[in-house]
Amino acid sequence: MQVGDKGHDDSRRKSVMEANGPLSGLRVLDLTHAVAGPYGTMLLADMGADVIKVEKPLGGDLVRNLGSPLEGTPDKDYFFSVNRNKQSVAIDMKEQRGRDLVLELGSHADVVVQNLRPGAAERLGLGFEDLQAVRPDVIYCGVTGFGPTGPWASRSANDTIIQSTSGLMSMTGEPNGAPVRIGPPIIDLATGIYLYGAVVTALLQREQHPEGQHISISMLDVAFSMMANYIPAAATRGEEIPRMGRGHAQIAPYDAFTCGDGRALIVGAFNENSWRGLCEVIDQQEWLDDPRYKTNADRLEHRGELTADLEAIFGTAPLDEWADKLEAAGVIANPVYPLHEVIQSEQAKANGNPVAIELDDGRVAHTAKDPMTSTSWPLQPTRRPPGLGQHTDGVLSGLLGLDESRLSALEAQGVIRRV
């Protein structure tokens, strides 16, 4: 796929940081902060795109100060996790001179991504039409919490807010218990994945759209898509999706059971063959003719009794014993691993996870590997997330041609930050 634009100068094909991935030659102007936008632009950077991240001179991206300190870096682990392989340019977009610089950078960019509140980019003079005026074929992606229009459009949004307002949190937690937030920022991360997919799709359609393309991604819509299997019942029949704790609202049994050694084992009977295999392993063949458990619908109706019976049975032997027997019978059965253990497992290592990043002082930190791999393109070297304003000089002088006197003046005026 040819991602470069023949009508612009060749300098835009050469990243300050050399790349040779499938998106090499693509330049992305990243005006996002927090997690959803930065995660999506990081995926583009992982594939070789030259991602220029614009941050506030004072403080930078807000997540630089969220999470736990990461030894050997000035950053917290949250920022480190979603900003590798990028360049950082510190520009104050509240200043007109700063906005002019950003707009000029946009003229050299294939893709511009922002996640400001609806209308904010336009008020700054950095909306789609503004970028389109300086780069006609620009791919412009705006990420919002609830959508660009509608009664909720102006509301503040983040992962937890979207989990709560989308209905996701209402179905997460123990039966009869309080709603529970899903541990990782699942909607933020999923939004980043949709962002990546939308941008790559737009690149494939670029020749058909010389006038540019305006992409809009709503985190609320992403949340709905993450609940796709429940939407028909909720939207068509108005059904309330119950909280099932460790269980599954549509399959029984599909739950975590505590074994005799205190460890939890996920067991799932996805079809009648696996249900039969489970009954044989636990020596309950009579359940095959029990009207309470005859079909999945019956088992869902009598879930409470079934779960209690299975909990008692699995408590009679250690996890490994049950897991071996169930696997031999073709029944889904897997231990519930804590993250700090599974990330060190042989399987994780075989997959190349996690990715080691060398720090300035020679120590090593780790991030989750980009899951997209192919035999058709080489693995990209992984660079640590940039320091705030680390590449201000290189980008503004190399790409925009600003000389030392201009850079010094902008720094003195507080428009940019140099390192």
Short mmCIF file of C-alpha atoms in Angstrom, two decimals:
data_model
loop_
_atom_site.label_atom_id
_atom_site.label_comp_id
_atom_site.label_asym_id
_atom_site.label_seq_id
_atom_site.Cartn_x
_atom_site.Cartn_y
_atom_site.Cartn_z
CA MET A 1 0.00 0.00 0.00
CA GLN A 2 1.39 3.38 -0.98
CA VAL A 3 0.78 5.68 1.95
CA GLY A 4 2.93 8.61 0.88
CA ASP A 5 1.51 11.53 -1.10
CA LYS A 6 3.24 12.22 -4.40
CA GLY A 7 2.23 15.85 -4.31
CA HIS A 8 4.23 16.75 -1.19
CA ASP A 9 7.91 17.11 -0.46
CA ASP A 10 10.05 14.04 0.02
CA SER A 11 11.06 15.11 3.53
CA ARG A 12 7.72 13.83 4.80
CA ARG A 13 8.70 10.31 3.74
CA LYS A 14 11.69 10.30 6.06
CA SER A 15 10.93 10.05 9.72
CA VAL A 16 13.28 11.61 12.21
CA MET A 17 13.21 8.08 13.59
CA GLU A 18 13.78 5.65 10.74
CA ALA A 19 11.06 3.03 10.31
CA ASN A 20 10.60 0.14 7.89
CA GLY A 21 7.20 -1.26 8.83
CA PRO A 22 4.10 -1.55 6.62
CA LEU A 23 3.10 2.05 7.47
CA SER A 24 6.57 3.46 6.91
CA GLY A 25 6.27 6.80 5.11
CA LEU A 26 3.00 7.65 6.83
CA ARG A 27 3.04 10.74 9.03
CA VAL A 28 0.52 11.12 11.84
CA LEU A 29 -0.09 14.32 13.77
CA ASP A 30 -1.29 13.15 17.18
CA LEU A 31 -3.28 15.77 19.10
CA THR A 32 -4.71 13.25 21.55
CA HIS A 33 -4.22 12.82 25.28
CA ALA A 34 -5.14 10.31 28.00
CA VAL A 35 -5.54 6.73 26.70
CA ALA A 36 -8.02 6.05 23.87
CA GLY A 37 -6.40 8.29 21.26
CA PRO A 38 -2.79 7.66 22.28
CA TYR A 39 -3.32 3.89 22.24
CA GLY A 40 -4.63 4.05 18.66
CA THR A 41 -1.78 6.26 17.46
CA MET A 42 0.70 3.97 19.22
CA LEU A 43 -0.59 1.06 17.16
CA LEU A 44 0.04 3.13 14.03
CA ALA A 45 3.54 3.91 15.32
CA ASP A 46 4.15 0.22 16.01
CA MET A 47 3.50 -0.44 12.33
CA GLY A 48 6.15 2.09 11.30
CA ALA A 49 4.18 5.35 11.03
CA ASP A 50 5.98 8.54 12.05
CA VAL A 51 3.76 9.74 14.90
CA ILE A 52 4.33 13.29 16.11
CA LYS A 53 2.62 13.78 19.46
CA VAL A 54 1.79 17.38 20.39
CA GLU A 55 1.70 18.05 24.14
CA LYS A 56 1.23 21.03 26.43
CA PRO A 57 4.58 22.62 27.36
CA LEU A 58 3.60 22.59 31.04
CA GLY A 59 2.84 19.06 32.23
CA GLY A 60 2.29 17.48 28.83
CA ASP A 61 -0.22 14.67 28.42
CA LEU A 62 -2.21 14.34 31.63
CA VAL A 63 -1.38 10.63 31.96
CA ARG A 64 2.32 11.45 32.36
CA ASN A 65 1.36 11.96 36.00
CA LEU A 66 -1.08 9.07 36.45
CA GLY A 67 -0.23 5.62 37.74
CA SER A 68 2.93 4.51 39.50
CA PRO A 69 6.45 5.86 38.94
CA LEU A 70 8.54 3.79 36.55
CA GLU A 71 12.14 3.60 37.71
CA GLY A 72 14.64 4.85 35.18
CA THR A 73 12.12 7.18 33.50
CA PRO A 74 10.56 10.52 34.43
CA ASP A 75 7.15 9.05 33.61
CA LYS A 76 4.46 7.00 35.24
CA ASP A 77 3.61 3.51 33.98
CA TYR A 78 0.27 4.68 32.51
CA PHE A 79 1.93 7.03 30.00
CA PHE A 80 4.65 4.50 29.27
CA SER A 81 2.07 1.88 28.28
CA VAL A 82 0.42 3.81 25.41
CA ASN A 83 3.06 6.13 23.93
CA ARG A 84 6.02 4.08 22.71
CA ASN A 85 7.54 4.69 19.27
CA LYS A 86 6.39 8.33 19.10
CA GLN A 87 8.00 11.75 18.98
CA SER A 88 6.96 14.49 21.41
CA VAL A 89 6.68 18.14 20.40
CA ALA A 90 5.64 20.57 23.13
CA ILE A 91 3.45 23.37 21.73
CA ASP A 92 0.91 25.57 23.51
CA MET A 93 -2.21 25.33 21.33
CA LYS A 94 -3.94 28.01 23.40
CA GLU A 95 -1.57 30.51 21.80
CA GLN A 96 -2.27 31.60 18.22
CA ARG A 97 1.39 31.14 17.32
CA GLY A 98 1.19 27.62 18.70
CA ARG A 99 -1.93 26.85 16.71
CA ASP A 100 -0.21 28.17 13.60
CA LEU A 101 2.67 25.76 14.18
CA VAL A 102 0.28 22.84 14.63
CA LEU A 103 -1.57 23.77 11.47
CA GLU A 104 1.72 23.93 9.58
CA LEU A 105 2.64 20.49 10.94
CA GLY A 106 -0.76 19.32 9.73
CA SER A 107 0.12 20.35 6.19
CA HIS A 108 2.84 17.68 6.29
CA ALA A 109 0.64 14.98 7.84
CA ASP A 110 -1.27 12.16 6.17
CA VAL A 111 -3.38 11.66 9.28
CA VAL A 112 -4.50 14.01 12.06
CA VAL A 113 -6.08 12.58 15.21
CA GLN A 114 -7.67 14.58 18.04
CA ASN A 115 -9.85 13.75 21.03
CA LEU A 116 -10.87 17.20 22.22
CA ARG A 117 -14.45 17.84 23.28
CA PRO A 118 -16.89 18.30 20.39
CA GLY A 119 -16.40 21.76 18.90
CA ALA A 120 -13.10 22.47 20.68
CA ALA A 121 -10.89 21.67 17.69
CA GLU A 122 -13.01 23.91 15.47
CA ARG A 123 -12.78 26.78 17.97
CA LEU A 124 -9.00 26.40 17.94
CA GLY A 125 -8.95 26.47 14.15
CA LEU A 126 -7.85 22.83 14.03
CA GLY A 127 -11.04 21.17 12.80
CA PHE A 128 -11.38 19.02 9.70
CA GLU A 129 -12.01 21.94 7.35
CA ASP A 130 -9.01 23.81 8.74
CA LEU A 131 -6.69 20.86 8.16
CA GLN A 132 -8.32 20.12 4.82
CA ALA A 133 -7.43 23.65 3.70
CA VAL A 134 -3.70 23.01 4.21
CA ARG A 135 -3.72 19.30 3.33
CA PRO A 136 -6.62 18.51 0.94
CA ASP A 137 -6.38 14.71 1.18
CA VAL A 138 -5.97 14.61 4.96
CA ILE A 139 -7.44 11.70 6.94
CA TYR A 140 -8.87 13.42 10.00
CA CYS A 141 -10.07 11.35 12.95
CA GLY A 142 -11.98 12.82 15.85
CA VAL A 143 -12.59 10.74 18.99
CA THR A 144 -15.45 11.76 21.28
CA GLY A 145 -16.98 10.35 24.43
CA PHE A 146 -20.64 10.27 23.46
CA GLY A 147 -20.62 11.41 19.84
CA PRO A 148 -20.22 14.74 18.02
CA THR A 149 -23.93 15.64 18.35
CA GLY A 150 -26.84 14.83 20.64
CA PRO A 151 -27.84 15.79 24.20
CA TRP A 152 -24.79 14.14 25.79
CA ALA A 153 -22.21 15.40 23.32
CA SER A 154 -20.75 18.03 25.66
CA ARG A 155 -20.44 15.75 28.68
CA SER A 156 -17.04 14.87 30.08
CA ALA A 157 -16.05 11.32 29.29
CA ASN A 158 -13.41 8.77 30.16
CA ASP A 159 -13.30 5.00 30.35
CA THR A 160 -15.06 4.69 33.70
CA ILE A 161 -17.77 7.17 32.71
CA ILE A 162 -18.45 5.29 29.48
CA GLN A 163 -18.45 1.94 31.27
CA SER A 164 -21.08 3.30 33.65
CA THR A 165 -23.31 5.14 31.18
CA SER A 166 -23.18 2.54 28.38
CA GLY A 167 -24.71 -0.27 30.44
CA LEU A 168 -21.46 -2.23 30.61
CA MET A 169 -20.95 -1.65 34.32
CA SER A 170 -24.58 -2.51 35.09
CA MET A 171 -24.03 -6.09 33.89
CA THR A 172 -20.65 -6.56 35.58
CA GLY A 173 -20.43 -7.84 39.16
CA GLU A 174 -21.90 -10.53 41.35
CA PRO A 175 -25.63 -11.36 41.21
CA ASN A 176 -27.53 -9.06 43.58
CA GLY A 177 -24.30 -7.13 44.15
CA ALA A 178 -23.24 -3.63 43.19
CA PRO A 179 -22.13 -2.78 39.63
CA VAL A 180 -18.41 -3.31 39.08
CA ARG A 181 -16.00 -1.53 36.77
CA ILE A 182 -14.04 -3.86 34.47
CA GLY A 183 -10.43 -3.73 35.67
CA PRO A 184 -8.49 -2.47 32.64
CA PRO A 185 -9.71 0.61 30.72
CA ILE A 186 -11.37 -1.67 28.20
CA ILE A 187 -13.34 1.02 26.35
CA ASP A 188 -10.32 3.30 26.05
CA LEU A 189 -8.26 0.47 24.58
CA ALA A 190 -11.03 -0.77 22.29
CA THR A 191 -11.54 2.78 21.02
CA GLY A 192 -7.85 2.90 20.14
CA ILE A 193 -8.19 -0.32 18.18
CA TYR A 194 -11.18 1.05 16.26
CA LEU A 195 -9.18 4.21 15.60
CA TYR A 196 -6.36 2.16 14.12
CA GLY A 197 -8.76 0.15 11.95
CA ALA A 198 -10.60 3.25 10.74
CA VAL A 199 -7.38 5.02 9.75
CA VAL A 200 -6.03 2.01 7.86
CA THR A 201 -9.40 1.62 6.11
CA ALA A 202 -9.29 5.29 5.11
CA LEU A 203 -5.77 4.81 3.74
CA LEU A 204 -7.07 2.03 1.52
CA GLN A 205 -9.74 4.41 0.19
CA ARG A 206 -7.51 7.45 -0.11
CA GLU A 207 -7.28 7.52 -3.91
CA GLN A 208 -11.09 7.61 -4.09
CA HIS A 209 -11.23 10.58 -1.70
CA PRO A 210 -8.82 13.31 -2.81
CA GLU A 211 -11.02 15.75 -0.87
CA GLY A 212 -9.98 14.11 2.42
CA GLN A 213 -11.88 11.95 4.89
CA HIS A 214 -13.41 12.85 8.24
CA ILE A 215 -13.65 9.91 10.66
CA SER A 216 -15.64 10.11 13.88
CA ILE A 217 -15.38 7.52 16.65
CA SER A 218 -17.64 7.63 19.70
CA MET A 219 -16.54 5.77 22.82
CA LEU A 220 -20.22 5.13 23.61
CA ASP A 221 -20.63 3.41 20.24
CA VAL A 222 -17.47 1.41 20.92
CA ALA A 223 -18.95 0.27 24.24
CA PHE A 224 -22.12 -0.86 22.49
CA SER A 225 -20.03 -2.80 19.98
CA MET A 226 -18.22 -4.51 22.85
CA MET A 227 -21.62 -5.74 24.07
CA ALA A 228 -22.74 -6.88 20.63
CA ASN A 229 -24.06 -10.25 21.83
CA TYR A 230 -26.43 -8.53 24.28
CA ILE A 231 -27.71 -5.70 22.05
CA PRO A 232 -30.41 -7.76 20.26
CA ALA A 233 -32.07 -8.76 23.53
CA ALA A 234 -31.75 -5.31 25.11
CA ALA A 235 -32.75 -3.27 22.05
CA THR A 236 -35.32 -5.56 20.46
CA ARG A 237 -37.03 -7.06 23.48
CA GLY A 238 -36.08 -4.55 26.15
CA GLU A 239 -34.52 -7.25 28.29
CA GLU A 240 -32.43 -6.30 31.31
CA ILE A 241 -29.07 -8.07 31.20
CA PRO A 242 -28.36 -9.43 34.69
CA ARG A 243 -25.07 -9.38 36.56
CA MET A 244 -23.69 -12.90 36.53
CA GLY A 245 -20.41 -12.52 38.41
CA ARG A 246 -18.03 -15.15 37.06
CA GLY A 247 -20.76 -16.77 34.98
CA HIS A 248 -22.07 -16.12 31.49
CA ALA A 249 -25.55 -14.72 30.88
CA GLN A 250 -26.16 -16.92 27.83
CA ILE A 251 -24.32 -20.19 28.53
CA ALA A 252 -24.51 -22.61 31.47
CA PRO A 253 -22.34 -23.92 32.84
CA TYR A 254 -19.67 -21.35 31.97
CA ASP A 255 -18.25 -20.26 35.27
CA ALA A 256 -15.25 -20.31 37.60
CA PHE A 257 -15.32 -23.01 40.28
CA THR A 258 -13.10 -23.22 43.36
CA CYS A 259 -11.24 -26.52 43.44
CA GLY A 260 -10.05 -28.50 46.41
CA ASP A 261 -6.71 -26.66 46.54
CA GLY A 262 -8.38 -23.25 46.61
CA ARG A 263 -7.56 -22.40 42.99
CA ALA A 264 -10.25 -21.30 40.52
CA LEU A 265 -10.99 -23.23 37.33
CA ILE A 266 -13.07 -21.86 34.44
CA VAL A 267 -15.31 -24.62 33.05
CA GLY A 268 -17.54 -24.19 30.03
CA ALA A 269 -19.99 -26.52 28.30
CA PHE A 270 -20.51 -24.73 24.98
CA ASN A 271 -22.50 -27.49 23.29
CA GLU A 272 -24.17 -30.78 24.09
CA ASN A 273 -21.02 -32.81 23.40
CA SER A 274 -19.02 -30.85 25.95
CA TRP A 275 -21.94 -31.05 28.41
CA ARG A 276 -21.90 -34.81 27.99
CA GLY A 277 -18.14 -34.90 28.52
CA LEU A 278 -18.43 -32.83 31.68
CA CYS A 279 -21.10 -35.10 33.13
CA GLU A 280 -18.90 -38.13 32.46
CA VAL A 281 -15.80 -36.61 34.06
CA ILE A 282 -17.66 -35.64 37.25
CA ASP A 283 -19.56 -38.97 37.27
CA GLN A 284 -22.99 -37.39 36.95
CA GLN A 285 -24.30 -39.20 33.86
CA GLU A 286 -27.82 -39.05 35.28
CA TRP A 287 -27.80 -35.28 34.62
CA LEU A 288 -27.99 -36.07 30.90
CA ASP A 289 -31.62 -37.11 31.42
CA ASP A 290 -32.42 -34.61 34.18
CA PRO A 291 -35.12 -32.24 32.82
CA ARG A 292 -33.52 -29.35 34.74
CA TYR A 293 -30.29 -29.71 32.74
CA LYS A 294 -31.43 -31.22 29.45
CA THR A 295 -30.63 -28.22 27.23
CA ASN A 296 -28.69 -25.00 27.61
CA ALA A 297 -31.99 -23.15 28.06
CA ASP A 298 -32.91 -25.56 30.87
CA ARG A 299 -29.52 -25.13 32.49
CA LEU A 300 -29.84 -21.35 32.34
CA GLU A 301 -33.24 -21.58 34.02
CA HIS A 302 -31.81 -23.75 36.79
CA ARG A 303 -28.39 -22.09 36.91
CA GLY A 304 -28.42 -21.64 40.70
CA GLU A 305 -28.89 -25.33 41.44
CA LEU A 306 -26.38 -26.39 38.78
CA THR A 307 -23.70 -23.97 39.97
CA ALA A 308 -24.09 -25.09 43.58
CA ASP A 309 -23.85 -28.76 42.58
CA LEU A 310 -20.74 -28.18 40.47
CA GLU A 311 -19.07 -26.04 43.14
CA ALA A 312 -19.45 -28.89 45.62
CA ILE A 313 -18.07 -31.46 43.17
CA PHE A 314 -15.04 -29.43 42.07
CA GLY A 315 -14.17 -28.78 45.69
CA THR A 316 -13.35 -32.47 46.16
CA ALA A 317 -10.10 -32.49 44.12
CA PRO A 318 -7.24 -30.12 43.18
CA LEU A 319 -7.37 -28.00 40.05
CA ASP A 320 -4.70 -29.83 38.05
CA GLU A 321 -6.52 -33.13 38.45
CA TRP A 322 -9.79 -31.70 37.18
CA ALA A 323 -8.11 -29.76 34.37
CA ASP A 324 -6.36 -32.85 33.00
CA LYS A 325 -9.55 -34.94 33.02
CA LEU A 326 -11.69 -32.23 31.45
CA GLU A 327 -9.14 -31.48 28.74
CA ALA A 328 -8.99 -35.17 27.85
CA ALA A 329 -12.79 -35.16 27.56
CA GLY A 330 -12.81 -32.12 25.27
CA VAL A 331 -14.31 -29.78 27.83
CA ILE A 332 -13.12 -26.18 28.08
CA ALA A 333 -11.24 -25.87 31.37
CA ASN A 334 -8.59 -23.30 32.23
CA PRO A 335 -7.12 -21.97 35.46
CA VAL A 336 -7.74 -18.38 36.49
CA TYR A 337 -4.22 -16.92 36.43
CA PRO A 338 -3.14 -13.64 38.03
CA LEU A 339 -1.54 -11.31 35.49
CA HIS A 340 1.87 -11.24 37.18
CA GLU A 341 2.07 -15.02 36.69
CA VAL A 342 0.70 -15.45 33.17
CA ILE A 343 2.83 -12.60 31.75
CA GLN A 344 5.86 -14.66 32.83
CA SER A 345 4.51 -17.93 31.38
CA GLU A 346 6.21 -19.92 28.66
CA GLN A 347 3.28 -19.20 26.35
CA ALA A 348 3.65 -15.45 26.81
CA LYS A 349 7.36 -15.77 26.10
CA ALA A 350 6.67 -17.83 22.97
CA ASN A 351 4.40 -15.03 21.77
CA GLY A 352 7.10 -12.45 22.40
CA ASN A 353 5.24 -10.86 25.30
CA PRO A 354 5.97 -8.57 27.05
CA VAL A 355 8.23 -6.28 24.98
CA ALA A 356 11.41 -5.10 26.68
CA ILE A 357 12.33 -1.44 26.25
CA GLU A 358 15.80 -0.26 27.18
CA LEU A 359 15.82 2.88 29.28
CA ASP A 360 18.35 5.69 29.28
CA ASP A 361 20.15 4.35 32.34
CA GLY A 362 20.50 0.85 30.87
CA ARG A 363 17.64 -0.68 32.82
CA VAL A 364 14.72 -2.35 31.09
CA ALA A 365 10.97 -1.74 31.35
CA HIS A 366 8.21 -3.70 29.65
CA THR A 367 5.03 -3.01 27.70
CA ALA A 368 2.43 -5.27 26.11
CA LYS A 369 3.39 -6.34 22.60
CA ASP A 370 1.40 -5.16 19.60
CA PRO A 371 -0.62 -8.31 18.79
CA MET A 372 -0.56 -7.68 15.01
CA THR A 373 2.23 -9.72 13.41
CA SER A 374 2.90 -10.97 9.90
CA THR A 375 5.57 -12.87 8.02
CA SER A 376 5.31 -10.17 5.35
CA TRP A 377 6.78 -7.33 7.39
CA PRO A 378 9.62 -7.22 9.90
CA LEU A 379 9.17 -6.69 13.60
CA GLN A 380 9.78 -3.05 14.44
CA PRO A 381 12.37 -1.98 16.99
CA THR A 382 10.55 -0.72 20.07
CA ARG A 383 11.51 2.73 21.28
CA ARG A 384 10.70 4.06 24.71
CA PRO A 385 7.98 6.71 24.99
CA PRO A 386 9.35 10.20 24.40
CA GLY A 387 10.20 12.74 27.05
CA LEU A 388 8.03 15.84 27.07
CA GLY A 389 9.20 18.03 24.20
CA GLN A 390 12.08 15.68 23.41
CA HIS A 391 11.69 16.17 19.65
CA THR A 392 10.51 19.78 19.51
CA ASP A 393 13.76 21.01 17.97
CA GLY A 394 14.13 18.12 15.52
CA VAL A 395 10.58 18.32 14.18
CA LEU A 396 10.21 22.10 14.00
CA SER A 397 13.64 22.64 12.45
CA GLY A 398 13.72 19.54 10.25
CA LEU A 399 10.12 19.56 9.06
CA LEU A 400 9.12 23.24 9.23
CA GLY A 401 12.55 24.77 8.69
CA LEU A 402 12.57 26.94 11.83
CA ASP A 403 16.03 28.27 12.61
CA GLU A 404 17.63 28.66 16.03
CA SER A 405 16.61 32.28 16.47
CA ARG A 406 12.95 31.47 15.78
CA LEU A 407 13.01 28.48 18.08
CA SER A 408 14.61 30.50 20.86
CA ALA A 409 12.04 33.26 20.47
CA LEU A 410 9.13 30.80 20.61
CA GLU A 411 10.65 29.19 23.69
CA ALA A 412 11.08 32.55 25.40
CA GLN A 413 7.45 33.38 24.68
CA GLY A 414 6.29 30.08 26.20
CA VAL A 415 4.83 28.83 22.93
CA ILE A 416 7.08 25.76 22.80
CA ARG A 417 9.17 23.70 25.17
CA ARG A 418 12.62 22.52 24.17
CA VAL A 419 14.72 19.81 25.78
#
